[in-house]
């Protein structure tokens, strides 16, 4: 008897994967892995009109980027899959299942044309979701003749009278009157199964025990259960997760401009930060912890932590998390990622710089690696800057104080030999200079940093910049600052 938890991610190849799609996959994955189960992948490509070329490869690549691996393929217990519905349809799996229901009296052939169905809706003799069972009870001889003549048909499910009740792991018991349900189509006129029918047939074949999906499928669940009962199959556990919203409160989707996971990675988001972020959308760990690896999520995830309320994709939170992942990253990995960018940013510079030190300088400052060139753009050459940068009310520094600070600093720094031009010694020298002149450390360090960089913000402080630039270049830049301030005062 099957006791292992088994889930599946079943995307349709209709475009790229965004955070919402990735969240759906992760929910299924963690539900299985947190209970020592199996996670399967199924490509639901029965809607041939909506399929987009190359979309299947995008699904594979996105899951690979995020580290979400499925466990097996079409041969239960082996292979690497995934299951593909169009391939299963070619084997006659769905039509055979539908014909089984016809034989059991649980389904029937329907020859109604699209024009007739549209007329029924237009004339107001039915609502938009209910079929009038015009073809239910057709004589078997008529059915055989019409099929033999090549007349198009669909196969519809017979919805029995009464009520259907099911239990959702998040929302509890839900009861629906069957009179509210449509005799849904199981096999379309093109011979392909509908999404709902193929979904049930495949979930049973794949021995799926837990179905995790969005709350938009709550209304379809009674139809699924009636199919399970018609086949006398075991009904899986249901976990309906509230939708994800964008920052405007609308459904997070391609239509609302949601970027693909691939694009986000290309923009500089780390896959591990994306996984961590989407795991926390609609799920709260018992200890309110914020940072998890995928492996740790497998160990800590629980269905009980899932929320009943929609969650919002806050991109500022994701950016913050991305920056935190860079800060916590092993330096050698960060260096391997950033070194080519740093070297390219400094190409053509007359000065030589220690790439390791620059990587160390920017690691705690970056949200995205593409910010690195701008952080370092002052190193090859001092940019033109306005002397108002020297003014800082918080540090109680103005142009006059800055000029005095630079004049005193250059005297103190000139006496330090190039061989001893290290951060600790440089800091001590400027700290002593501030104390001797009754100034705060910042009233010395702020002007020096501005003179060295010509920027309000730099990845490291004044004395680290002195060390990076070296003695000769540092003194040249401070001298330039002094000259600029003197001209400013004179004018």
Short mmCIF file of N, CA, C and O in Angstrom, two decimals, residues 263-269 322 326 334 337-338 341-342 345 362 366-376:
data_model
loop_
_atom_site.label_atom_id
_atom_site.label_comp_id
_atom_site.label_asym_id
_atom_site.label_seq_id
_atom_site.Cartn_x
_atom_site.Cartn_y
_atom_site.Cartn_z
N UNK A 263 14.99 36.26 -15.90
CA UNK A 263 15.31 37.68 -16.00
C UNK A 263 15.80 38.22 -14.66
O UNK A 263 16.73 39.04 -14.60
N UNK A 264 15.17 37.78 -13.58
CA UNK A 264 15.56 38.24 -12.25
C UNK A 264 16.99 37.82 -11.93
O UNK A 264 17.77 38.60 -11.37
N UNK A 265 17.33 36.59 -12.28
CA UNK A 265 18.69 36.12 -12.05
C UNK A 265 19.67 36.91 -12.91
O UNK A 265 20.75 37.30 -12.45
N UNK A 266 19.28 37.18 -14.15
CA UNK A 266 20.15 37.98 -15.03
C UNK A 266 20.31 39.41 -14.50
O UNK A 266 21.34 40.05 -14.74
N UNK A 267 19.31 39.90 -13.80
CA UNK A 267 19.39 41.25 -13.22
C UNK A 267 20.26 41.28 -11.97
O UNK A 267 20.65 42.36 -11.51
N UNK A 268 20.55 40.11 -11.41
CA UNK A 268 21.43 40.07 -10.26
C UNK A 268 20.87 39.45 -9.00
O UNK A 268 21.55 39.42 -7.97
N UNK A 269 19.63 38.98 -9.05
CA UNK A 269 19.08 38.30 -7.88
C UNK A 269 19.70 36.91 -7.77
O UNK A 269 19.79 36.18 -8.76
N UNK A 322 18.48 39.92 -0.90
CA UNK A 322 19.57 39.67 -1.84
C UNK A 322 20.88 40.26 -1.32
O UNK A 322 21.94 39.63 -1.37
N UNK A 326 24.50 38.39 -0.16
CA UNK A 326 25.86 38.76 -0.57
C UNK A 326 26.75 38.95 0.65
O UNK A 326 27.91 38.53 0.67
N UNK A 334 32.18 34.92 -3.54
CA UNK A 334 31.91 36.29 -3.95
C UNK A 334 33.03 36.83 -4.84
O UNK A 334 32.76 37.51 -5.84
N UNK A 337 32.73 35.63 -8.33
CA UNK A 337 31.64 36.28 -9.06
C UNK A 337 31.97 37.73 -9.41
O UNK A 337 31.59 38.22 -10.48
N UNK A 338 32.65 38.42 -8.51
CA UNK A 338 32.85 39.86 -8.67
C UNK A 338 34.15 40.25 -9.36
O UNK A 338 34.23 41.34 -9.96
N UNK A 341 34.03 41.53 -12.94
CA UNK A 341 33.34 42.81 -13.02
C UNK A 341 34.26 43.93 -12.55
O UNK A 341 34.33 45.01 -13.15
N UNK A 342 34.97 43.66 -11.46
CA UNK A 342 35.91 44.66 -10.92
C UNK A 342 37.02 44.95 -11.93
O UNK A 342 37.36 46.11 -12.20
N UNK A 345 35.76 47.00 -14.76
CA UNK A 345 35.49 48.38 -14.35
C UNK A 345 36.77 49.20 -14.27
O UNK A 345 36.73 50.43 -14.46
N UNK A 362 33.56 45.90 -1.39
CA UNK A 362 32.19 46.05 -1.90
C UNK A 362 31.23 44.97 -1.43
O UNK A 362 30.01 45.14 -1.54
N UNK A 366 26.86 45.64 -1.67
CA UNK A 366 26.12 45.42 -2.91
C UNK A 366 24.76 44.79 -2.66
O UNK A 366 24.59 43.95 -1.77
N UNK A 367 23.80 45.22 -3.45
CA UNK A 367 22.52 44.52 -3.56
C UNK A 367 22.54 43.68 -4.81
O UNK A 367 22.04 42.55 -4.83
N UNK A 368 23.15 44.22 -5.88
CA UNK A 368 23.35 43.51 -7.14
C UNK A 368 24.78 43.73 -7.61
O UNK A 368 25.35 44.80 -7.38
N UNK A 369 25.34 42.76 -8.28
CA UNK A 369 26.72 42.89 -8.74
C UNK A 369 26.89 43.99 -9.77
O UNK A 369 27.98 44.55 -9.92
N UNK A 370 25.81 44.31 -10.49
CA UNK A 370 25.96 45.38 -11.50
C UNK A 370 26.14 46.76 -10.88
O UNK A 370 26.35 47.74 -11.58
N UNK A 371 26.06 46.84 -9.54
CA UNK A 371 26.32 48.10 -8.86
C UNK A 371 27.82 48.34 -8.65
O UNK A 371 28.25 49.46 -8.37
N UNK A 372 28.61 47.29 -8.79
CA UNK A 372 30.05 47.38 -8.49
C UNK A 372 30.78 48.42 -9.33
O UNK A 372 31.55 49.22 -8.78
N UNK A 373 30.58 48.47 -10.64
CA UNK A 373 31.32 49.47 -11.43
C UNK A 373 31.11 50.90 -10.94
O UNK A 373 32.06 51.69 -10.86
N UNK A 374 29.87 51.26 -10.59
CA UNK A 374 29.61 52.62 -10.11
C UNK A 374 30.26 52.86 -8.76
O UNK A 374 30.68 53.98 -8.46
N UNK A 375 30.34 51.82 -7.94
CA UNK A 375 30.98 51.97 -6.64
C UNK A 375 32.47 52.27 -6.77
O UNK A 375 33.06 52.92 -5.90
N UNK A 376 33.06 51.79 -7.85
CA UNK A 376 34.51 51.91 -8.01
C UNK A 376 34.92 52.89 -9.10
O UNK A 376 36.12 52.99 -9.42
#
